[in-house]
PDB file of C-alpha atoms in Angstrom:
ATOM      1  CA  MET A 185      80.409 119.768 202.038  1.00 50.00           C
ATOM      2  CA  ALA A 186      79.336 123.406 201.607  1.00 54.00           C
ATOM      3  CA  ARG A 187      76.545 123.411 199.512  1.00 57.00           C
ATOM      4  CA  TYR A 188      76.834 125.213 196.229  1.00 52.00           C
ATOM      5  CA  LYS A 189      75.511 129.210 195.549  1.00 56.00           C
ATOM      6  CA  ARG A 190      74.391 130.577 192.328  1.00 57.00           C
ATOM      7  CA  PRO A 191      76.404 134.061 191.626  1.00 56.00           C
ATOM      8  CA  THR A 192      73.412 136.114 191.353  1.00 59.00           C
ATOM      9  CA  SER A 193      75.362 139.795 190.322  1.00 66.00           C
ATOM     10  CA  PRO A 194      74.297 141.235 187.391  1.00 68.00           C
ATOM     11  CA  LYS A 195      77.103 140.577 184.800  1.00 66.00           C
ATOM     12  CA  PHE A 196      76.655 136.162 185.880  1.00 67.00           C
ATOM     13  CA  GLN A 197      73.439 136.933 185.046  1.00 71.00           C
ATOM     14  CA  ARG A 198      73.590 138.994 181.758  1.00 70.00           C
ATOM     15  CA  ALA A 199      75.697 136.488 180.517  1.00 70.00           C
ATOM     16  CA  ILE A 200      73.145 133.917 180.995  1.00 70.00           C
ATOM     17  CA  ASN A 201      70.494 135.593 179.082  1.00 68.00           C
ATOM     18  CA  MET A 202      73.093 136.659 176.532  1.00 68.00           C
ATOM     19  CA  PHE A 203      73.877 132.496 176.272  1.00 62.00           C
ATOM     20  CA  ARG A 204      70.191 131.322 176.317  1.00 66.00           C
ATOM     21  CA  LEU A 205      69.676 134.035 173.551  1.00 61.00           C
ATOM     22  CA  VAL A 206      72.273 132.011 171.424  1.00 56.00           C
ATOM     23  CA  ALA A 207      70.793 128.657 172.268  1.00 58.00           C
ATOM     24  CA  GLY A 208      67.154 129.507 171.291  1.00 57.00           C
ATOM     25  CA  LYS A 209      65.705 129.596 174.894  1.00 53.00           C
ATOM     26  CA  ARG A 210      63.812 132.751 175.998  1.00 54.00           C
ATOM     27  CA  PRO A 211      65.233 134.234 179.217  1.00 51.00           C
ATOM     28  CA  PRO A 212      62.989 134.504 182.070  1.00 55.00           C
ATOM     29  CA  VAL A 213      60.830 137.769 182.668  1.00 53.00           C
ATOM     30  CA  ARG A 214      61.169 139.023 185.483  1.00 54.00           C
ATOM     31  CA  THR A 215      58.875 141.257 186.585  1.00 49.00           C
ATOM     32  CA  VAL A 216      59.687 144.670 188.732  1.00 48.00           C
ATOM     33  CA  LEU A 217      57.443 146.913 190.242  1.00 47.00           C
ATOM     34  CA  SER A 218      58.345 151.124 189.898  1.00 48.00           C
ATOM     35  CA  ARG A 219      60.418 151.477 192.536  1.00 50.00           C
ATOM     36  CA  GLY A 220      62.977 148.623 191.930  1.00 51.00           C
ATOM     37  CA  ILE A 221      61.100 145.874 194.459  1.00 51.00           C
ATOM     38  CA  PRO A 222      60.037 142.051 191.999  1.00 54.00           C
ATOM     39  CA  CYS A 223      56.367 141.880 192.591  1.00 51.00           C
ATOM     40  CA  PRO A 224      55.092 138.611 193.341  1.00 52.00           C
ATOM     41  CA  SER A 225      53.870 135.727 191.488  1.00 51.00           C
ATOM     42  CA  PHE A 226      50.524 136.954 190.847  1.00 46.00           C
ATOM     43  CA  ALA A 227      50.776 139.939 189.824  1.00 48.00           C
ATOM     44  CA  LYS A 228      52.317 138.974 186.615  1.00 48.00           C
ATOM     45  CA  ALA A 229      49.340 138.727 185.182  1.00 48.00           C
ATOM     46  CA  PHE A 230      48.096 141.861 185.390  1.00 47.00           C
ATOM     47  CA  TYR A 231      51.344 143.428 184.471  1.00 47.00           C
ATOM     48  CA  SER A 232      52.886 141.416 182.387  1.00 50.00           C
ATOM     49  CA  THR A 233      52.927 142.010 178.309  1.00 54.00           C
ATOM     50  CA  PRO A 234      50.969 139.239 176.096  1.00 56.00           C
ATOM     51  CA  GLN A 235      51.940 138.302 173.549  1.00 57.00           C
ATOM     52  CA  ARG A 236      51.766 139.662 169.788  1.00 58.00           C
ATOM     53  CA  LYS A 237      50.293 136.993 167.094  1.00 56.00           C
ATOM     54  CA  ILE A 238      52.767 137.986 164.157  1.00 57.00           C
ATOM     55  CA  ARG A 239      51.599 137.199 160.526  1.00 55.00           C
ATOM     56  CA  LYS A 240      53.556 134.612 159.073  1.00 54.00           C
ATOM     57  CA  PRO A 241      54.848 135.343 155.237  1.00 52.00           C
ATOM     58  CA  GLU A 242      52.622 131.887 153.881  1.00 52.00           C
ATOM     59  CA  GLU A 243      49.751 133.430 155.465  1.00 52.00           C
ATOM     60  CA  GLY A 244      47.848 135.403 152.342  1.00 53.00           C
ATOM     61  CA  PRO A 245      46.554 138.441 153.162  1.00 56.00           C
ATOM     62  CA  LYS A 246      42.524 138.695 154.403  1.00 64.00           C
ATOM     63  CA  ILE A 247      39.700 139.015 152.451  1.00 73.00           C
ATOM     64  CA  ARG A 248      38.751 142.533 153.462  1.00 70.00           C
ATOM     65  CA  TYR A 249      41.871 143.466 151.969  1.00 71.00           C
ATOM     66  CA  LEU A 250      41.764 141.988 148.160  1.00 74.00           C
ATOM     67  CA  VAL A 251      37.907 143.199 148.566  1.00 73.00           C
ATOM     68  CA  LEU A 252      39.245 146.810 148.876  1.00 76.00           C
ATOM     69  CA  VAL A 253      41.631 146.581 146.383  1.00 77.00           C
ATOM     70  CA  VAL A 254      39.756 145.205 143.357  1.00 76.00           C
ATOM     71  CA  PHE A 255      37.257 148.481 144.454  1.00 74.00           C
ATOM     72  CA  ALA A 256      39.855 150.831 144.034  1.00 80.00           C
ATOM     73  CA  SER A 257      40.702 149.567 140.907  1.00 79.00           C
ATOM     74  CA  PHE A 258      37.545 150.679 139.493  1.00 74.00           C
ATOM     75  CA  GLY A 259      37.179 153.530 140.370  1.00 76.00           C
ATOM     76  CA  LEU A 260      40.138 153.995 139.265  1.00 78.00           C
ATOM     77  CA  LEU A 261      39.034 152.660 136.029  1.00 77.00           C
ATOM     78  CA  HIS A 262      35.844 154.621 136.123  1.00 73.00           C
ATOM     79  CA  PHE A 263      37.932 158.415 136.231  1.00 73.00           C
ATOM     80  CA  VAL A 264      40.268 157.043 133.978  1.00 69.00           C
ATOM     81  CA  THR A 265      36.794 156.726 131.081  1.00 70.00           C
ATOM     82  CA  THR A 266      35.048 159.421 131.974  1.00 69.00           C
ATOM     83  CA  GLN A 267      38.498 161.987 131.622  1.00 63.00           C
ATOM     84  CA  VAL A 268      39.061 160.400 128.883  1.00 53.00           C
ATOM     85  CA  ASP A 269      35.216 160.403 127.190  1.00 51.00           C
ATOM     86  CA  LYS A 270      36.105 164.045 128.322  1.00 51.00           C
ATOM     87  CA  LYS A 271      37.802 164.740 125.671  1.00 47.00           C
ATOM     88  CA  ALA A 272      37.032 163.171 123.016  1.00 47.00           C
ATOM     89  CA  PRO A 273      36.689 165.068 119.636  1.00 51.00           C
ATOM     90  CA  LYS A 274      32.893 166.380 118.470  1.00 52.00           C
ATOM     91  CA  ASN A 275      32.362 164.622 115.170  1.00 49.00           C
ATOM     92  CA  SER A 276      29.800 168.096 114.376  1.00 49.00           C
ATOM     93  CA  PHE A 277      29.760 171.283 115.500  1.00 52.00           C
ATOM     94  CA  THR A 278      26.945 174.114 115.002  1.00 56.00           C
ATOM     95  CA  GLU A 279      28.501 177.103 113.248  1.00 52.00           C
ATOM     96  CA  ARG A 280      29.053 178.943 117.040  1.00 62.00           C
ATOM     97  CA  GLU A 281      30.526 176.105 118.250  1.00 61.00           C
ATOM     98  CA  PHE A 282      32.898 176.214 114.890  1.00 54.00           C
ATOM     99  CA  GLU A 283      33.579 180.077 114.832  1.00 59.00           C
ATOM    100  CA  GLN A 284      34.848 179.206 118.369  1.00 66.00           C
ATOM    101  CA  TYR A 285      36.504 176.734 117.874  1.00 61.00           C
ATOM    102  CA  GLU A 286      37.865 178.768 114.993  1.00 56.00           C
ATOM    103  CA  ARG A 287      39.176 181.443 117.476  1.00 63.00           C
ATOM    104  CA  GLU A 288      40.228 179.578 119.901  1.00 66.00           C
ATOM    105  CA  THR A 289      42.867 177.216 117.774  1.00 62.00           C
ATOM    106  CA  GLY A 290      43.466 179.551 115.008  1.00 57.00           C
ATOM    107  CA  LEU A 291      42.027 177.577 112.226  1.00 56.00           C
ATOM    108  CA  ARG A 292      40.636 178.798 109.462  1.00 56.00           C
ATOM    109  CA  ARG A 293      38.170 176.968 106.601  1.00 56.00           C
ATOM    110  CA  ARG A 294      38.847 177.013 103.874  1.00 63.00           C
ATOM    111  CA  HIS A 295      36.593 178.748 101.528  1.00 78.00           C
ATOM    112  CA  LYS A 296      36.366 178.433  98.308  1.00 88.00           C
ATOM    113  CA  LEU A 297      35.845 181.153  94.750  1.00 93.00           C
ATOM    114  CA  ILE A 298      33.562 179.366  93.881  1.00 93.00           C
ATOM    115  CA  ASN A 299      31.548 176.241  95.853  1.00 88.00           C
ATOM    116  CA  HIS A 300      29.626 173.304  94.898  1.00 86.00           C
ATOM    117  CA  GLU A 301      26.902 174.851  94.582  1.00 87.00           C
ATOM    118  CA  LYS A 302      27.574 176.687  91.918  1.00 91.00           C
ATOM    119  CA  ASN A 303      29.068 173.789  89.275  1.00 88.00           C
ATOM    120  CA  ASP A 304      25.774 174.163  87.342  1.00 89.00           C
ATOM    121  CA  GLN A 305      26.532 177.676  86.653  1.00 94.00           C
ATOM    122  CA  TYR A 306      30.427 177.747  85.488  1.00 96.00           C
ATOM    123  CA  ALA A 307      32.201 174.600  84.766  1.00 95.00           C
ATOM    124  CA  PHE A 308      36.005 174.551  84.289  1.00 97.00           C
ATOM    125  CA  TYR A 309      37.755 172.424  81.313  1.00 97.00           C
ATOM    126  CA  ALA A 310      40.978 172.332  82.405  1.00 98.00           C
ATOM    127  CA  VAL A 311      43.374 171.519  79.115  1.00 98.00           C
ATOM    128  CA  PRO A 312      46.999 170.253  80.525  1.00 98.00           C
ATOM    129  CA  TYR A 313      49.057 170.550  77.487  1.00 98.00           C
ATOM    130  CA  ALA A 314      47.880 172.122  74.052  1.00 97.00           C
ATOM    131  CA  HIS A 315      50.704 173.209  71.073  1.00 96.00           C
ATOM    132  CA  ASP A 316      48.576 176.000  68.830  1.00 96.00           C
ATOM    133  CA  VAL A 317      46.065 177.307  72.129  1.00 96.00           C
ATOM    134  CA  SER A 318      43.551 178.645  70.010  1.00 95.00           C
ATOM    135  CA  LYS A 319      43.161 176.239  67.194  1.00 95.00           C
ATOM    136  CA  ALA A 320      42.417 174.156  70.259  1.00 96.00           C
ATOM    137  CA  VAL A 321      39.789 177.375  71.219  1.00 96.00           C
ATOM    138  CA  GLN A 322      38.410 176.445  67.827  1.00 94.00           C
ATOM    139  CA  LEU A 323      37.436 173.290  67.505  1.00 94.00           C
ATOM    140  CA  LEU A 324      36.877 172.409  71.959  1.00 95.00           C
ATOM    141  CA  THR A 325      33.919 175.613  72.042  1.00 93.00           C
ATOM    142  CA  LYS A 326      32.242 172.841  69.185  1.00 91.00           C
ATOM    143  CA  MET A 327      32.158 170.094  71.473  1.00 92.00           C
ATOM    144  CA  LEU A 328      31.284 172.024  74.540  1.00 91.00           C
ATOM    145  CA  PRO A 329      27.216 172.986  75.488  1.00 82.00           C
ATOM    146  CA  ASN A 330      25.952 175.637  73.320  1.00 80.00           C
ATOM    147  CA  GLU A 331      23.491 176.637  76.439  1.00 85.00           C
ATOM    148  CA  LYS A 332      26.725 178.098  78.121  1.00 92.00           C
ATOM    149  CA  GLN A 333      29.273 181.234  76.879  1.00 95.00           C
ATOM    150  CA  VAL A 334      32.334 180.558  76.603  1.00 96.00           C
ATOM    151  CA  LYS A 335      35.550 182.065  78.762  1.00 97.00           C
ATOM    152  CA  VAL A 336      39.494 181.172  77.322  1.00 98.00           C
ATOM    153  CA  ILE A 337      42.348 182.092  79.989  1.00 98.00           C
ATOM    154  CA  ASP A 338      45.638 181.302  78.989  1.00 97.00           C
ATOM    155  CA  PRO A 339      48.815 181.421  81.643  1.00 96.00           C
ATOM    156  CA  LYS A 340      50.716 183.051  79.197  1.00 96.00           C
ATOM    157  CA  GLN A 341      48.653 186.265  78.711  1.00 96.00           C
ATOM    158  CA  LEU A 342      47.759 186.167  82.346  1.00 96.00           C
ATOM    159  CA  ILE A 343      51.484 186.843  83.031  1.00 96.00           C
ATOM    160  CA  GLU A 344      51.125 189.176  80.366  1.00 96.00           C
ATOM    161  CA  LYS A 345      48.370 191.575  81.487  1.00 95.00           C
ATOM    162  CA  GLU A 346      50.241 190.657  85.133  1.00 95.00           C
ATOM    163  CA  LEU A 347      53.110 192.457  84.355  1.00 96.00           C
ATOM    164  CA  GLU A 348      51.515 195.210  82.265  1.00 95.00           C
ATOM    165  CA  ASP A 349      49.268 196.087  84.364  1.00 92.00           C
ATOM    166  CA  GLU A 350      52.401 196.425  87.201  1.00 91.00           C
ATOM    167  CA  GLY A 351      49.767 193.939  89.606  1.00 91.00           C
ATOM    168  CA  LYS A 352      50.847 192.361  93.582  1.00 91.00           C
ATOM    169  CA  TYR A 353      53.037 189.695  91.616  1.00 92.00           C
ATOM    170  CA  SER A 354      54.736 191.860  89.213  1.00 93.00           C
ATOM    171  CA  TYR A 355      58.078 192.544  91.258  1.00 92.00           C
ATOM    172  CA  LEU A 356      58.253 188.732  91.561  1.00 93.00           C
ATOM    173  CA  LEU A 357      57.079 187.974  87.524  1.00 94.00           C
ATOM    174  CA  GLN A 358      60.213 190.373  86.808  1.00 94.00           C
ATOM    175  CA  ASP A 359      62.974 189.041  89.429  1.00 92.00           C
ATOM    176  CA  LEU A 360      62.137 185.713  88.191  1.00 92.00           C
ATOM    177  CA  LEU A 361      62.047 186.332  84.222  1.00 92.00           C
ATOM    178  CA  ALA A 362      64.896 188.456  84.368  1.00 93.00           C
ATOM    179  CA  TYR A 363      66.790 185.375  86.013  1.00 92.00           C
ATOM    180  CA  LYS A 364      65.296 183.399  84.335  1.00 90.00           C
ATOM    181  CA  LYS A 365      63.905 181.666  87.359  1.00 92.00           C
ATOM    182  CA  PRO A 366      60.931 178.922  87.076  1.00 90.00           C
ATOM    183  CA  LEU A 367      57.740 179.740  88.566  1.00 91.00           C
ATOM    184  CA  PRO A 368      57.701 178.622  92.381  1.00 92.00           C
ATOM    185  CA  ARG A 369      54.574 176.483  93.055  1.00 91.00           C
ATOM    186  CA  GLY A 370      50.939 177.564  93.187  1.00 92.00           C
ATOM    187  CA  LEU A 371      52.248 181.276  91.341  1.00 94.00           C
ATOM    188  CA  ILE A 372      50.307 180.439  88.230  1.00 96.00           C
ATOM    189  CA  THR A 373      46.746 179.217  90.063  1.00 96.00           C
ATOM    190  CA  ALA A 374      47.116 182.646  92.639  1.00 95.00           C
ATOM    191  CA  LEU A 375      46.401 184.263  89.128  1.00 96.00           C
ATOM    192  CA  MET A 376      43.832 181.997  88.120  1.00 96.00           C
ATOM    193  CA  LYS A 377      41.569 183.009  90.561  1.00 96.00           C
ATOM    194  CA  GLN A 378      42.156 186.793  90.449  1.00 96.00           C
ATOM    195  CA  GLU A 379      41.943 186.203  87.042  1.00 97.00           C
ATOM    196  CA  ILE A 380      38.566 184.268  87.429  1.00 97.00           C
ATOM    197  CA  GLU A 381      37.823 186.578  90.419  1.00 96.00           C
ATOM    198  CA  LEU A 382      37.940 189.233  88.601  1.00 96.00           C
ATOM    199  CA  PHE A 383      35.430 187.642  85.950  1.00 97.00           C
ATOM    200  CA  LEU A 384      32.795 186.896  88.038  1.00 96.00           C
ATOM    201  CA  ASN A 385      32.680 191.059  89.091  1.00 96.00           C
ATOM    202  CA  THR A 386      31.796 192.249  85.267  1.00 96.00           C
ATOM    203  CA  THR A 387      27.871 191.754  84.211  1.00 96.00           C
ATOM    204  CA  LYS A 388      29.669 188.428  81.592  1.00 95.00           C
ATOM    205  CA  GLY A 389      30.455 186.039  85.091  1.00 95.00           C
ATOM    206  CA  GLN A 390      26.599 185.814  85.507  1.00 95.00           C
ATOM    207  CA  PHE A 391      25.791 183.975  82.803  1.00 95.00           C
ATOM    208  CA  ASP A 392      26.927 180.619  82.722  1.00 96.00           C
ATOM    209  CA  THR A 393      30.147 179.590  81.234  1.00 96.00           C
ATOM    210  CA  ASN A 394      32.041 176.666  80.619  1.00 96.00           C
ATOM    211  CA  ILE A 395      35.691 178.402  80.494  1.00 97.00           C
ATOM    212  CA  LEU A 396      38.140 176.329  79.337  1.00 98.00           C
ATOM    213  CA  LEU A 397      41.746 176.762  81.074  1.00 98.00           C
ATOM    214  CA  MET A 398      45.026 176.092  78.590  1.00 98.00           C
ATOM    215  CA  ASN A 399      47.473 174.284  79.044  1.00 98.00           C
ATOM    216  CA  TYR A 400      47.389 174.375  82.454  1.00 97.00           C
ATOM    217  CA  PRO A 401      47.274 172.783  85.128  1.00 97.00           C
ATOM    218  CA  GLN A 402      50.864 170.916  84.422  1.00 96.00           C
ATOM    219  CA  SER A 403      51.315 169.962  87.625  1.00 96.00           C
ATOM    220  CA  THR A 404      49.507 168.443  90.581  1.00 96.00           C
ATOM    221  CA  ASP A 405      50.011 170.524  92.780  1.00 95.00           C
ATOM    222  CA  GLU A 406      48.813 172.876  90.159  1.00 96.00           C
ATOM    223  CA  ALA A 407      46.145 171.013  90.270  1.00 96.00           C
ATOM    224  CA  ILE A 408      45.462 170.659  93.341  1.00 95.00           C
ATOM    225  CA  LYS A 409      45.312 174.020  95.112  1.00 95.00           C
ATOM    226  CA  PHE A 410      43.020 175.271  92.082  1.00 96.00           C
ATOM    227  CA  GLU A 411      40.551 172.217  92.879  1.00 95.00           C
ATOM    228  CA  ASN A 412      41.246 173.532  97.122  1.00 94.00           C
ATOM    229  CA  ASP A 413      41.159 177.033  96.228  1.00 94.00           C
ATOM    230  CA  VAL A 414      39.414 177.912  93.195  1.00 96.00           C
ATOM    231  CA  SER A 415      36.639 175.775  92.020  1.00 96.00           C
ATOM    232  CA  GLU A 416      36.005 171.655  91.056  1.00 95.00           C
ATOM    233  CA  LEU A 417      37.504 170.940  87.930  1.00 96.00           C
ATOM    234  CA  LYS A 418      34.764 168.660  85.589  1.00 95.00           C
ATOM    235  CA  THR A 419      37.177 166.931  83.079  1.00 96.00           C
ATOM    236  CA  CYS A 420      40.137 167.042  82.410  1.00 97.00           C
ATOM    237  CA  ILE A 421      40.773 167.018  78.024  1.00 97.00           C
ATOM    238  CA  VAL A 422      44.377 165.300  75.890  1.00 97.00           C
ATOM    239  CA  LEU A 423      44.693 166.618  72.463  1.00 97.00           C
ATOM    240  CA  GLU A 424      45.581 162.858  71.451  1.00 96.00           C
ATOM    241  CA  ASP A 425      47.355 164.623  68.280  1.00 95.00           C
ATOM    242  CA  ASP A 426      48.668 166.760  69.837  1.00 96.00           C
ATOM    243  CA  PHE A 427      49.980 164.645  72.742  1.00 96.00           C
ATOM    244  CA  ALA A 428      51.213 162.289  70.066  1.00 95.00           C
ATOM    245  CA  LYS A 429      53.338 164.372  67.983  1.00 95.00           C
ATOM    246  CA  SER A 430      54.234 167.942  69.715  1.00 96.00           C
ATOM    247  CA  LEU A 431      54.652 166.820  73.539  1.00 96.00           C
ATOM    248  CA  HIS A 432      58.277 165.676  73.607  1.00 95.00           C
ATOM    249  CA  ASP A 433      59.434 168.684  70.843  1.00 96.00           C
ATOM    250  CA  ASP A 434      58.397 171.732  73.102  1.00 96.00           C
ATOM    251  CA  LEU A 435      58.402 170.462  76.345  1.00 96.00           C
ATOM    252  CA  SER A 436      61.718 169.177  78.343  1.00 95.00           C
ATOM    253  CA  ASP A 437      61.036 165.504  79.746  1.00 96.00           C
ATOM    254  CA  ASP A 438      60.395 166.658  83.172  1.00 96.00           C
ATOM    255  CA  ASP A 439      57.979 169.064  82.258  1.00 96.00           C
ATOM    256  CA  VAL A 440      56.351 165.690  80.049  1.00 97.00           C
ATOM    257  CA  ARG A 441      56.786 163.818  83.286  1.00 98.00           C
ATOM    258  CA  LYS A 442      54.716 166.769  85.004  1.00 97.00           C
ATOM    259  CA  VAL A 443      51.725 166.794  82.392  1.00 97.00           C
ATOM    260  CA  ASN A 444      51.689 162.475  81.489  1.00 97.00           C
ATOM    261  CA  ASN A 445      51.028 163.113  85.581  1.00 97.00           C
ATOM    262  CA  VAL A 446      48.105 165.145  85.572  1.00 98.00           C
ATOM    263  CA  VAL A 447      46.396 163.650  82.781  1.00 97.00           C
ATOM    264  CA  GLY A 448      47.129 160.545  85.696  1.00 97.00           C
ATOM    265  CA  TYR A 449      45.375 162.019  88.348  1.00 96.00           C
ATOM    266  CA  PHE A 450      42.105 162.679  86.629  1.00 97.00           C
ATOM    267  CA  ASP A 451      42.048 159.515  85.654  1.00 96.00           C
ATOM    268  CA  THR A 452      42.393 157.636  88.479  1.00 96.00           C
ATOM    269  CA  VAL A 453      39.237 159.788  89.216  1.00 94.00           C
ATOM    270  CA  GLY A 454      36.661 159.309  85.866  1.00 94.00           C
ATOM    271  CA  LYS A 455      37.036 163.148  85.058  1.00 95.00           C
ATOM    272  CA  ALA A 456      40.351 162.623  82.050  1.00 96.00           C
ATOM    273  CA  GLU A 457      38.397 162.537  78.439  1.00 95.00           C
ATOM    274  CA  LYS A 458      40.886 161.511  75.220  1.00 95.00           C
ATOM    275  CA  VAL A 459      39.888 164.280  72.466  1.00 93.00           C
ATOM    276  CA  ASN A 460      40.460 164.276  68.366  1.00 90.00           C
ATOM    277  CA  SER A 461      39.033 165.480  65.648  1.00 81.00           C
ATOM    278  CA  LYS A 462      36.102 162.843  64.996  1.00 83.00           C
ATOM    279  CA  VAL A 463      35.181 163.912  69.036  1.00 81.00           C
ATOM    280  CA  LYS A 464      31.397 165.518  68.462  1.00 76.00           C
ATOM    281  CA  VAL A 465      30.774 166.867  72.241  1.00 81.00           C
ATOM    282  CA  LEU A 466      32.133 166.512  75.108  1.00 80.00           C
ATOM    283  CA  ASN A 467      30.594 165.242  78.219  1.00 68.00           C
TER     284      ASN A 467
END
């Protein structure tokens, strides 16, 4: 009986290898020399490539990688904190630093016409509403300290003076009066500031003065603007008799509300004072 001879053709060998791969078996590796001649078995140890160890997915990262990640995190945190500290706003400036800051940002400090250092020399008393200005001035002049002179500023007279002198606000006032439009916010305060600035440049303006602002301010916006641009107001005087008898007759409901808001605004900071014929001295 003839002995079975195993086929050795390349096609047959590839088919066998494919079958082994499907079956999960690794086909035998045959080491071949550069000229296609099979090498002896003892040479396989020198020419065969050792199998690499592949880390399984369930194996965790090595400790050195964890250490590197920790150090990198601390380094990044340190970098971020130093950058934030560099950009932290300054709470104090020297005069030169503040001037440089103003030039860079375009901001300007708001300068009052009369700063707090001169509050003892010039005392401003606001009278939001007075039915009869001349009568109210006579009453209040007796209550003010005698050691200071008294100056009275009335917005109505300021408007008449501005129109007569053809000042810088005269054309605006003419248009507003011609069309019976309300005065824009801040205009009365601008006229007040202009009048006070002129007064300070006179001889009388060099002496201690109590300044009565009659029928002013009649809105909280004007009050705030005055204290920002001109000076601090010492007291808001509430003429009790005028408020009780004439306020609603002289002003519209909206204006009454605004005047009461002014009184409430100064009352919250303890600067509102009610005055009647029985009061002898203003605080």
